[in-house]
Coordinates of C-alpha atoms in Angstrom, one line a residue:
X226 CA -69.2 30.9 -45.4
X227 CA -72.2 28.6 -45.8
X228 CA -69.4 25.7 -45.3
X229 CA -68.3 27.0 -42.1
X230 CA -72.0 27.3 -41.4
X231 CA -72.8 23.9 -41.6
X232 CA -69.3 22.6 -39.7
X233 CA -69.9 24.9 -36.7
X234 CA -73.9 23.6 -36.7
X235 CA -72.6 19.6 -37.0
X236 CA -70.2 20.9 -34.1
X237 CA -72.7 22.1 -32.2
X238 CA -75.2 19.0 -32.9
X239 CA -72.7 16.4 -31.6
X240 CA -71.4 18.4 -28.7
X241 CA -75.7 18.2 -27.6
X242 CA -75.9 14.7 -28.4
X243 CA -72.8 13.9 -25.8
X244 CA -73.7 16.6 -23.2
X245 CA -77.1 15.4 -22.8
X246 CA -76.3 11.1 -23.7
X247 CA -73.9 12.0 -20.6
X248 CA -76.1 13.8 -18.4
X249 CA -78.8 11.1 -18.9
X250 CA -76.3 8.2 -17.7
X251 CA -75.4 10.0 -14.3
X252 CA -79.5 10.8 -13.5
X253 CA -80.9 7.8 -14.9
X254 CA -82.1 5.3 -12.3
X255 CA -84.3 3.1 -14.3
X256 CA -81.3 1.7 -15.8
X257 CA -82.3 2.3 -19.2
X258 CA -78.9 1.9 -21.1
X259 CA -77.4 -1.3 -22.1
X260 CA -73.5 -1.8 -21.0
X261 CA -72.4 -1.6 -24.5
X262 CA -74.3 1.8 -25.0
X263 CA -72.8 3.4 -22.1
X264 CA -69.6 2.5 -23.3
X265 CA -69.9 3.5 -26.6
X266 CA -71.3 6.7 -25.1
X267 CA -67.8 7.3 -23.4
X268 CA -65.6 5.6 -25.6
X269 CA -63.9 9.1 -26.3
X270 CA -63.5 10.4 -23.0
X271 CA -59.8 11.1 -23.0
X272 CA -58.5 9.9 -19.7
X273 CA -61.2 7.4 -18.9
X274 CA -59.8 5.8 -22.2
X275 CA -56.1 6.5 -21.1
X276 CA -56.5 4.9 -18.4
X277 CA -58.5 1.9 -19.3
X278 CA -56.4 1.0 -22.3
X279 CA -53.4 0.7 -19.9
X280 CA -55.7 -1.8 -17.8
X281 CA -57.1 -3.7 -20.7
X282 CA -54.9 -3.0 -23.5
X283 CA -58.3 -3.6 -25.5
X284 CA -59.9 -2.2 -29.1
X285 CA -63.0 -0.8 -27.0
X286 CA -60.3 1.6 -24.9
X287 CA -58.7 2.9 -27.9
X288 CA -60.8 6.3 -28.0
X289 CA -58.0 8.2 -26.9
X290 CA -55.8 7.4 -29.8
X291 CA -58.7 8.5 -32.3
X292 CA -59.2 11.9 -30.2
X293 CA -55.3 12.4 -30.8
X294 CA -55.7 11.6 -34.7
X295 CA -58.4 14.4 -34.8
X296 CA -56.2 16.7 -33.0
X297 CA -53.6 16.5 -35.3
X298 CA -55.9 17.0 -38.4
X299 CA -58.4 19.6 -37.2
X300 CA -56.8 20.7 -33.3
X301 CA -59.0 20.5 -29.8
X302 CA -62.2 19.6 -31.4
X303 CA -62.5 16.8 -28.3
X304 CA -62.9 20.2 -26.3
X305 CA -65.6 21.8 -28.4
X306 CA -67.5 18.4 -29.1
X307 CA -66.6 15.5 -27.1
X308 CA -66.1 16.8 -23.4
X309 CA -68.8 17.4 -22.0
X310 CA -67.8 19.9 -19.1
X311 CA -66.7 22.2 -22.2
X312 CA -70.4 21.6 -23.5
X313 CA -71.7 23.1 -20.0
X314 CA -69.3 25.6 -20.3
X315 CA -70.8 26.4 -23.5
X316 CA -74.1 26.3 -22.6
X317 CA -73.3 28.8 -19.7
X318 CA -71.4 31.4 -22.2
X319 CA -74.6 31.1 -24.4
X320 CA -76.9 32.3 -21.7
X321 CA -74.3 34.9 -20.3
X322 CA -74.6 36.3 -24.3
X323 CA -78.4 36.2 -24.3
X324 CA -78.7 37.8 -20.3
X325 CA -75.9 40.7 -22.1
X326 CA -77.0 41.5 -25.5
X327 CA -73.4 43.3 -25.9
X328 CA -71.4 41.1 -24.2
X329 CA -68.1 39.9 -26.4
X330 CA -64.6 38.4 -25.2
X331 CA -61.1 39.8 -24.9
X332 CA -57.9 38.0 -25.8
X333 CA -56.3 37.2 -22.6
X334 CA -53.1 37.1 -21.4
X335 CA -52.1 32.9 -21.7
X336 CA -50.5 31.9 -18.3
X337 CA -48.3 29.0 -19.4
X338 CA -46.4 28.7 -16.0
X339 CA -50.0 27.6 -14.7
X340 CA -50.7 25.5 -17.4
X341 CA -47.7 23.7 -17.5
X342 CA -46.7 23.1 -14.0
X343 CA -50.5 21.8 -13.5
X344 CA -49.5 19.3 -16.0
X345 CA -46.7 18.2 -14.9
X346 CA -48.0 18.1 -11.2
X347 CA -50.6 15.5 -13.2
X348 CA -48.1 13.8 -14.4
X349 CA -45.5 13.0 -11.9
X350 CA -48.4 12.1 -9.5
X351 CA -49.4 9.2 -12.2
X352 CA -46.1 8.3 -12.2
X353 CA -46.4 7.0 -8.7
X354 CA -49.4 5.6 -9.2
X355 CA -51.8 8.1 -8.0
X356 CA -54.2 9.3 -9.7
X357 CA -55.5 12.3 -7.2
X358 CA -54.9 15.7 -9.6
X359 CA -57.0 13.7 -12.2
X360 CA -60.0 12.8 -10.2
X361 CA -59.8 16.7 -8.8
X362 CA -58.9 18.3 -12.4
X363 CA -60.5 15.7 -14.8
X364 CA -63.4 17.5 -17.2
X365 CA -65.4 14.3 -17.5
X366 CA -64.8 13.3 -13.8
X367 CA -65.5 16.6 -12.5
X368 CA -68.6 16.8 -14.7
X369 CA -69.8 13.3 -13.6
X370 CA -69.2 14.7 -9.7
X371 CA -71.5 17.4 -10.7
X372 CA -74.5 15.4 -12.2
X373 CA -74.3 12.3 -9.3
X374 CA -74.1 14.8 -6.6
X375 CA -75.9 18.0 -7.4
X376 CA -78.2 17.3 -10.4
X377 CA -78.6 13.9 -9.6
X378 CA -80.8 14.9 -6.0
X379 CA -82.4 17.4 -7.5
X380 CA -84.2 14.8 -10.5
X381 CA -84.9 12.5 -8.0
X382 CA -86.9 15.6 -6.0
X383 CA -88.6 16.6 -9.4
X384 CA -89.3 13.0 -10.3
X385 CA -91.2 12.3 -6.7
X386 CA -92.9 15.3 -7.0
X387 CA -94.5 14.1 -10.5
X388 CA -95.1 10.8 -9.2
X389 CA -96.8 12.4 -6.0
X390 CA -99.1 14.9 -8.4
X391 CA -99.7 12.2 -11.0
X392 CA -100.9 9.8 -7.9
X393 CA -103.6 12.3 -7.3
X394 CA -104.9 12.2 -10.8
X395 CA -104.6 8.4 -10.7
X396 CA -102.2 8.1 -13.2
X397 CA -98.9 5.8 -12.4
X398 CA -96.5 6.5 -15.1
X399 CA -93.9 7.1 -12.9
X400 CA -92.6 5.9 -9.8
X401 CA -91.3 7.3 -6.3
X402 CA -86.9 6.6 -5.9
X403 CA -86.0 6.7 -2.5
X404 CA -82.7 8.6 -2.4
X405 CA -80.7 6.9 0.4
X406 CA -77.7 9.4 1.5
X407 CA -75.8 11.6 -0.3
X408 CA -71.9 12.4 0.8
X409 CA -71.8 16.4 1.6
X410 CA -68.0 16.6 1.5
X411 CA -68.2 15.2 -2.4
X412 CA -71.6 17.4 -3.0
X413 CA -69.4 20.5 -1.2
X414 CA -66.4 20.0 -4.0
X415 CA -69.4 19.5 -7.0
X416 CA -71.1 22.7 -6.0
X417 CA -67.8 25.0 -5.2
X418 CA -65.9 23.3 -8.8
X419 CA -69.7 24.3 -10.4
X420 CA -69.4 27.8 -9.1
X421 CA -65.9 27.9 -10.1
X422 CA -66.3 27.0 -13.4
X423 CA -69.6 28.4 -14.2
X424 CA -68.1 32.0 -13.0
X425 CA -65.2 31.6 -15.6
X426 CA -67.0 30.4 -18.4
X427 CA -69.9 33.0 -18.1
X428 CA -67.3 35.8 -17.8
X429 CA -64.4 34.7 -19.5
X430 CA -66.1 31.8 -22.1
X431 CA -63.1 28.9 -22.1
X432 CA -60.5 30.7 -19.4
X433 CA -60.6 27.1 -17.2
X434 CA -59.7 25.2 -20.1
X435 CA -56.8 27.2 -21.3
X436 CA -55.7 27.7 -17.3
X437 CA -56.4 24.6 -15.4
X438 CA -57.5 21.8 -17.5
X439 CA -54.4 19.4 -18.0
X440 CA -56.4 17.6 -20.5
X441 CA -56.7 21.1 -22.4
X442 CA -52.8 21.7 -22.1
X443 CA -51.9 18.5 -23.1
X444 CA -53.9 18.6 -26.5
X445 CA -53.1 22.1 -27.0
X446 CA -49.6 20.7 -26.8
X447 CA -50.5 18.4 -29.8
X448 CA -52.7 20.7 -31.6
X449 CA -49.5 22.7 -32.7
X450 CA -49.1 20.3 -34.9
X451 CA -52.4 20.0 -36.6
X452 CA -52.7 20.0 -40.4
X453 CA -55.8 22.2 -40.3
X454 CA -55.9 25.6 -38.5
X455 CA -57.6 28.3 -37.9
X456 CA -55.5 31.3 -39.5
X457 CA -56.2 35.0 -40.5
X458 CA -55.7 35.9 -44.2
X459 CA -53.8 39.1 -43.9
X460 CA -55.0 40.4 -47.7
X461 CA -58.4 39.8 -45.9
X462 CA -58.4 40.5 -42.3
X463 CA -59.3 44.4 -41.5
X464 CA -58.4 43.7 -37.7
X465 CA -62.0 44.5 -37.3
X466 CA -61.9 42.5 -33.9
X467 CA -65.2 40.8 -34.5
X468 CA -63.7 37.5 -34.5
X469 CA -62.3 38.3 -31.6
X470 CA -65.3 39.3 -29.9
X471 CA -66.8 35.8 -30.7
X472 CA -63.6 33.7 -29.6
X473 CA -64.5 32.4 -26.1
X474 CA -61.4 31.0 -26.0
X475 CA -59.6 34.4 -26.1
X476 CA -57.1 33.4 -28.7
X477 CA -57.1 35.8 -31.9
X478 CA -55.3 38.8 -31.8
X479 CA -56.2 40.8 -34.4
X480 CA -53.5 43.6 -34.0
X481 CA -51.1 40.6 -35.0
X482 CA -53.1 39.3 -37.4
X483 CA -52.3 35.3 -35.6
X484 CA -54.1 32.9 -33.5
X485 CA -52.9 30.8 -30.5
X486 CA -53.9 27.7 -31.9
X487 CA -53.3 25.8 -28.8
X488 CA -55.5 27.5 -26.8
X489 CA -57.9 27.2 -29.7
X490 CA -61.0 24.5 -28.9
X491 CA -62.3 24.0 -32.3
X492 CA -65.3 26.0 -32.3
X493 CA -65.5 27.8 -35.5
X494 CA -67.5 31.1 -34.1
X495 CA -65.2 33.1 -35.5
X496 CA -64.9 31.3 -39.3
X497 CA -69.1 32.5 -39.4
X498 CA -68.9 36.1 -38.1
X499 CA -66.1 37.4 -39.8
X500 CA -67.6 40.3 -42.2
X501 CA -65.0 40.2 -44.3
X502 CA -64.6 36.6 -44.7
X503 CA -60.8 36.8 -43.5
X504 CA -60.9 33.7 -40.8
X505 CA -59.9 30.5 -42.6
X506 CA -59.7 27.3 -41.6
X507 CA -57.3 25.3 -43.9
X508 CA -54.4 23.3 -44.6
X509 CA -51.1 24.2 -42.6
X510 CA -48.0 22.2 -43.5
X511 CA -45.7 24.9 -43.8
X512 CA -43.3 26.7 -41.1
X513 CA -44.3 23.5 -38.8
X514 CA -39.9 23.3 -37.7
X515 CA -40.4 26.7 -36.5
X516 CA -43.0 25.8 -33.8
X517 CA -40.3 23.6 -32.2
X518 CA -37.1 26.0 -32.5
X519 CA -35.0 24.6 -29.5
X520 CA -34.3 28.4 -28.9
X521 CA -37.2 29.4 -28.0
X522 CA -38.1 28.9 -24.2
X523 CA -41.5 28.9 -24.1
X524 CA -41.4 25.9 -27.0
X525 CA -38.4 23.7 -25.2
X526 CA -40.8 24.0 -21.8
X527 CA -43.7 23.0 -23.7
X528 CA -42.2 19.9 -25.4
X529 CA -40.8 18.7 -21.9
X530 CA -44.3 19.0 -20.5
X531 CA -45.7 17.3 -23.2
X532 CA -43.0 14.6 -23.0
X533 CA -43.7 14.5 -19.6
X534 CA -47.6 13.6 -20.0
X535 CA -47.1 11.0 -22.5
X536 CA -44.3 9.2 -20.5
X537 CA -46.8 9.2 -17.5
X538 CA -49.1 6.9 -18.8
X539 CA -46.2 4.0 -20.2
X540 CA -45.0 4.6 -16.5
X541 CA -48.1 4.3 -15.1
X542 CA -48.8 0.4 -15.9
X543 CA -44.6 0.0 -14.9
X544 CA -45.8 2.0 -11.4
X545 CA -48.5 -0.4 -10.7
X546 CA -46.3 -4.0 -11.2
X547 CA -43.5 -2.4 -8.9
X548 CA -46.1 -1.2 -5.6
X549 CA -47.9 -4.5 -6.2
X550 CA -51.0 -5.4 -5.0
X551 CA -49.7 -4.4 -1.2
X552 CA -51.4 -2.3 0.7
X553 CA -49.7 -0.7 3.4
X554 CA -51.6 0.8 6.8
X555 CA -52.0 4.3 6.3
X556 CA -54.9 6.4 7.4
X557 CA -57.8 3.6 8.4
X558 CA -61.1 3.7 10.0
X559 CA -61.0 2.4 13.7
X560 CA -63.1 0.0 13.6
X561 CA -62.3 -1.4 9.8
X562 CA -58.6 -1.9 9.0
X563 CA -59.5 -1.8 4.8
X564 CA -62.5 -0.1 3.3
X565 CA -64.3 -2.0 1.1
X566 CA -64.0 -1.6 -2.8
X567 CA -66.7 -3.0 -5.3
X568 CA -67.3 -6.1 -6.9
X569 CA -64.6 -6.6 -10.0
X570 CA -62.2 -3.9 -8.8
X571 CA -59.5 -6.6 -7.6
X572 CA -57.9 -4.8 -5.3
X573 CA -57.9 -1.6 -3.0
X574 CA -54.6 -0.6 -4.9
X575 CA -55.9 -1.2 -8.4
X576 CA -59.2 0.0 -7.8
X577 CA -57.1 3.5 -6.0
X578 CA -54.6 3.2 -9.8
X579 CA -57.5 3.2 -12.0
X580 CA -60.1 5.0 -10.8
X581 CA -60.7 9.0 -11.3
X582 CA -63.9 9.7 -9.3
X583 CA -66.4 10.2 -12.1
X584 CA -69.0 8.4 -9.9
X585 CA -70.6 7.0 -12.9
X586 CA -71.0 3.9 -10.5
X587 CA -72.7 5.4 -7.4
X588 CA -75.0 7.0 -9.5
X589 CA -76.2 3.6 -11.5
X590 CA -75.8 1.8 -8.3
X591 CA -79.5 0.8 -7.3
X592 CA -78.7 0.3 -3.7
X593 CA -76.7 3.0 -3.2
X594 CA -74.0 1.0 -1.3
X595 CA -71.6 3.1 -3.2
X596 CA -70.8 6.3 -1.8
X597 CA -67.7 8.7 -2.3
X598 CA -64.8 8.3 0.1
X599 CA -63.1 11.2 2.3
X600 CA -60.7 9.2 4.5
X601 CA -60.9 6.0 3.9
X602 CA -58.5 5.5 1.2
X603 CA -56.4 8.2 2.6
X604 CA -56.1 11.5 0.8
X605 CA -54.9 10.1 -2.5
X606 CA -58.1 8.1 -2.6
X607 CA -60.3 11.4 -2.0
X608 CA -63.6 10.7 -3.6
X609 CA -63.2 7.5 -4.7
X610 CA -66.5 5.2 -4.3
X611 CA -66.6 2.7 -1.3
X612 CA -69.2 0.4 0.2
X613 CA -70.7 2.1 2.6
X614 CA -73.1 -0.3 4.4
X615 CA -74.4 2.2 7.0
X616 CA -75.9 3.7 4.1
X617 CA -77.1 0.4 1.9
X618 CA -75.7 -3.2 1.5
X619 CA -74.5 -5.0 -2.5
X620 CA -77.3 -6.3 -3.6
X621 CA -76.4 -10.2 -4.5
X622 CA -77.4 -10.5 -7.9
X623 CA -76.4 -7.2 -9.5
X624 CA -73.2 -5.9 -11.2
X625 CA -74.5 -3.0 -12.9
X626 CA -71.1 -1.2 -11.3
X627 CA -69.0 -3.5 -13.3
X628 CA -71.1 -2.5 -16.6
X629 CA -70.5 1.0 -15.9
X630 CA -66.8 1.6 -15.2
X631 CA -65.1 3.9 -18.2
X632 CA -61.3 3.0 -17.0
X633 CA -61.4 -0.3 -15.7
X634 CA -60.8 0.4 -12.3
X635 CA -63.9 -1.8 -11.6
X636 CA -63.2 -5.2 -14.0
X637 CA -66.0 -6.2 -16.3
X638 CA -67.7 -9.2 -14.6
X639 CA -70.9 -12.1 -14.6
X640 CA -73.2 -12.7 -12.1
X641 CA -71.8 -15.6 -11.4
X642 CA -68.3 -14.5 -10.5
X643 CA -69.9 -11.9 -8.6
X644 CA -71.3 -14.5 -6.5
X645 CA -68.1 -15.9 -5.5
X646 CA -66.1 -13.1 -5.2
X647 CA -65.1 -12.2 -1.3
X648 CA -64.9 -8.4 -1.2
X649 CA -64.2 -8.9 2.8
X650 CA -65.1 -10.5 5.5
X651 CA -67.9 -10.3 8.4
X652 CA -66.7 -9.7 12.0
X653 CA -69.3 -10.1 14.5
X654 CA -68.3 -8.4 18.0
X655 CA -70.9 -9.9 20.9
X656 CA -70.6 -7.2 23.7
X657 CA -72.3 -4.6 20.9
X658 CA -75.6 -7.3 20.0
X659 CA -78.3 -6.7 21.9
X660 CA -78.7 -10.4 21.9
X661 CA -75.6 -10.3 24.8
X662 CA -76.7 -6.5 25.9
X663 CA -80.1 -7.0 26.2
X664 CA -81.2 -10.5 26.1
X665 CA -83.7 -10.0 23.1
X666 CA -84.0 -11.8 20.2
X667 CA -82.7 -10.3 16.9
X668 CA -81.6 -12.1 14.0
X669 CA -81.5 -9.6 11.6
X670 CA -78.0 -10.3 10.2
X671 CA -78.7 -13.9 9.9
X672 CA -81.9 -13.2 7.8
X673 CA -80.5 -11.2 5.3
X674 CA -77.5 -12.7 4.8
X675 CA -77.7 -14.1 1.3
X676 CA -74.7 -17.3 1.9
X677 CA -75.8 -18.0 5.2
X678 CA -72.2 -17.0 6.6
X679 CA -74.1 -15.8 9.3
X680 CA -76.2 -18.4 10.9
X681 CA -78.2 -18.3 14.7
X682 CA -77.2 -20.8 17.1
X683 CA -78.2 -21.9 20.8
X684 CA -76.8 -19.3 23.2
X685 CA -79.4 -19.5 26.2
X686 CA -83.0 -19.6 27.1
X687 CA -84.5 -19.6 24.3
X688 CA -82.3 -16.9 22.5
X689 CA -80.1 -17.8 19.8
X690 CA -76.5 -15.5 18.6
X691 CA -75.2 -15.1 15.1
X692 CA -72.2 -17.7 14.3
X693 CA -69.9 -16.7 11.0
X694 CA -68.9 -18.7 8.7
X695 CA -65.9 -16.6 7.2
X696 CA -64.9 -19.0 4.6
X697 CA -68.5 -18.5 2.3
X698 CA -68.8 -15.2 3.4
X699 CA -68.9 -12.4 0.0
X700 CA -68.8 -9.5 2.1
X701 CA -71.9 -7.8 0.4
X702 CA -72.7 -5.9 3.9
X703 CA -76.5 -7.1 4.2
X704 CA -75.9 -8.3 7.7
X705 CA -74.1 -4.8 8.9
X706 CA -77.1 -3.2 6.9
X707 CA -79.5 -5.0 8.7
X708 CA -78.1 -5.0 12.0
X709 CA -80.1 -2.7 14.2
X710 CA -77.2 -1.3 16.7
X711 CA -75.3 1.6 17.3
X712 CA -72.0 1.1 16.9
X713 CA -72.7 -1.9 14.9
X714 CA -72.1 -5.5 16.4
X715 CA -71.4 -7.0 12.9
X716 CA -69.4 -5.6 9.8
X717 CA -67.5 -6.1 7.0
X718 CA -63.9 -5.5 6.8
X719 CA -62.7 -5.3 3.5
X720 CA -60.1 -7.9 1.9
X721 CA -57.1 -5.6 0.4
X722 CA -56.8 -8.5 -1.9
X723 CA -60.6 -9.9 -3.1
X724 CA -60.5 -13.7 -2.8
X725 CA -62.5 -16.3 -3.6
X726 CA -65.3 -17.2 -1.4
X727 CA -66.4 -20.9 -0.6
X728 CA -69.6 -22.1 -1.8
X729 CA -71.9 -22.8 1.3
X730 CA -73.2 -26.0 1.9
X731 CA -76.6 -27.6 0.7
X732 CA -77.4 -29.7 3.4
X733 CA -79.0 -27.1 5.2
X734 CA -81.0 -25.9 2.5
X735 CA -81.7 -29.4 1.6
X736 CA -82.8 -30.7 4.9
X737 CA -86.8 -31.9 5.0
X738 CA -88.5 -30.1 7.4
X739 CA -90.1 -31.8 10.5
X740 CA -94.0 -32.0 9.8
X741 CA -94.6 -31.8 13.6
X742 CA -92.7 -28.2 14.5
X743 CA -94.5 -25.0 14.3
X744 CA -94.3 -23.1 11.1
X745 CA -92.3 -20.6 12.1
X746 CA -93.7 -17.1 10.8

């Protein structure tokens, strides 16, 4: 007993130490994480590290192959300890225990159909490339949606508060964040798939991770093969139901004396309450042919589902080489043919492949230029970051996005590529500038235009016009940011292919200034 003790207190430690390592990366705007720490942090988040191993085919992606080694020892331990939607799960069934002294869970019934055809909708979708049922149904992604758009605003409210009170007192430990805008269709889907979730798992403990969850079907699929389980000793079990009454995942029958080891997370509350010490966890070699008997339905469904999943991901990489880097018209804003996708994300159609909405990015973005997408990548782009330089513009010497990215939808890259790499390009349309409109003198684009792509030159009076230089253009959106009209008279349209921009020239920077002309501030 004191064993199983100790295992479900080490469980319970490094399930904490992920939740809230997690947690801290989607709220923290300081940047306080190195790039190799926040990936070591997510290194076992299971289809981040699907996904970016099929990019990359690198050691540092490998964390899925390691979480499918400790489900065949010891079953869905990634559930219990890695995942940290599971964790919050947790934490909710914990209070729901304390709020109802009495409270204790029920085997339910196991709805397979809805287990499996959610899988296999997962799956055929990344077949084609798409990776829309995992950003909606993804525990990690889902839980980083949460943080960036619900907990996120609310830290930055407490954190100006503090900063606001500790002003008062003279005391400047902290510091203001200006929160630029927030996307309510994404913050809508956070706080409805909270509610969701949070319902279940305070009612029902782990009934979305046994129902929904592909990533909970899948491993249960692979957990039936685990060398340790969870078993009851029937010389030893009284059928007492107190196990079952501590099982949040609702899978011990005590009647039967068994356990549905794939619906089975790996949280050892039942190995420390049994009275009569009856719950074991051990060794289980034997009667493994059975759980594959080709005769029995529910097994041969199972093992094409599972099938299914891991033929997905090989597919996957096959999917991407045959739709190219192409990009075909399709639902488009009106005035921008492409949206724009971020620095190190190559393309619109591998940035749409790899990505699964976690919003990692647009929460360590210190601009803010990323923002999730409703339209603009079409549907099967829904929530995806964009640029979105209404609401900020890409700062020129950052790349903290690249740092960030857990599946390699946004490429690992140095400030000095960043510099050179042309997200889009900078359309400048006269009748909206208030230059032409209103004969006043502006300049705003040209001022904050980092490459000088967008210079002022003669147009009468004394008035000058911006002028763009496409070819040195990046497309970081400080001129659209900057631009002061409504619609805009300059933006970015993004390249569906990022290219490489042309280095401006010196001369202008290099030119000696006449002694005799004003100074011109």
């Amino acid at each position: 007993m004191k064993g199983f003790l100790f295992l479900k207190r080490l469980r319970v430690v490094v399930s904490l130490i992920f939740f809230l390592s997690i947690f801290f990366l989607f709220i923290d705007f300081a940047n306080t994480f190195s790039s190799d720490l926040i990936n070591g942090i997510l290194f076992f988040q299971f289809i981040p590290s699907i996904l970016k191993f099929i990019n990359l085919l690198a050691i540092s992606s490998i964390g899925f192959i390691l979480i499918l080694i400790l489900t065949l020892f010891f079953g869905r331990v990634y559930c219990s300890t890695f995942c940290p939607l599971g964790t919050l799960q947790d934490i909710t069934s914990y209070i729901s225990k304390k709020i109802s002294k009495k409270k204790f869970y029920k085997t339910y019934k196991t709805y397979n159909w809805l287990r499996f055809s959610i899988l296999i909708v997962v799956a055929i979708f990344l077949m084609f490339g798409s990776v829309l049922f995992v950003n909606l149904l993804d525990p990690y992604s889902n839980f980083g949606k949460i943080i960036s758009d619900v907990a996120r605003p609310v830290y930055y409210g407490i954190n100006n508060l503090g900063t606001f009170i500790l002003e008062k007192f003279e005391i400047y430990t902290l510091y203001r964040v200006e929160p630029k805008s927030y996307n309510f269709y994404s913050m809508g889907f956070s706080l409805a798939f909270l509610g969701l979730v949070g319902y279940l798992s305070y009612k029902h403990g782990r009934l979305y991770c046994n129902t929904v969850c592909p990533v909970g079907t899948f491993l249960g699929i692979v957990s039936r093969f685990s060398i340790y389980k969870i078993k009851l000793e029937e010389t030893l079990c009284t059928s007492c139901g107190v196990c079952a009454a501590n099982c949040k995942s609702g899978c011990i029958d005590t009647n039967a004396k068994t356990v549905d080891f794939t619906k089975c997370i790996g949280c050892f509350n039942c190995l420390t309450v049994c009275p009569g010490n009856g719950v074991k966890f051990k060794l289980s070699l034997r009667k493994i042919e059975q759980s594959v008997q080709l005769n029995d339905p529910d097994n041969s469904r199972r093992k094409f589902f599972a099938e299914s999943a891991i033929m997905s991901v090989g597919v996957l990489s096959l999917a991407k080489k045959v739709l190219g880097e192409e990009i075909k018209e399709g639902m488009i804003p009106v005035v921008k043919e492409y949206p724009v996708t971020p620095p190190g994300s190559k393309s619109i159609q591998h940035f749409n492949n790899f990505c699964t909405a976690c919003h990692l990015c647009v929460s360590a973005c210190p601009t803010h230029v990323l923002q999730p997408s409703i339209t603009e990548y079409g549907l099967m782009g829904l929530f995806q970051p964009r640029m979105d330089y209404f609401a900020s513009f890409c700062n020129f010497e950052c790349v903290i996005c690249s740092e960030v990215c857990p599946t390699g939808a946004i490429l690992t890259i140095n400030l000095e590529e960043k510099k050179t790499i042309q997200l889009g390009k900078t359309n400048f349309i006269k009748e909206n500038c208030i230059v032409y409109t209103d004969e006043t003198a502006c300049g705003a684009c040209s001022e904050h235009c980092p490459t000088k792509a967008v210079n002022m030159v003669f147009y009468k009076d004394k008035l000058t016009i911006p002028k763009i230089t496409q070819e040195i253009c990046v497309g970081c959106g400080a001129c659209e940011y900057a631009c002061p009209t409504t619609p805009k008279s300059i933006y970015v349209d993004g390249n569906p292919i990022h290219k490489v921009a042309e280095k401006p020239k010196e001369e202008e920077s290099l030119k000696e200034v006449d002694p005799n002309e004003d100074f011109p501030f």
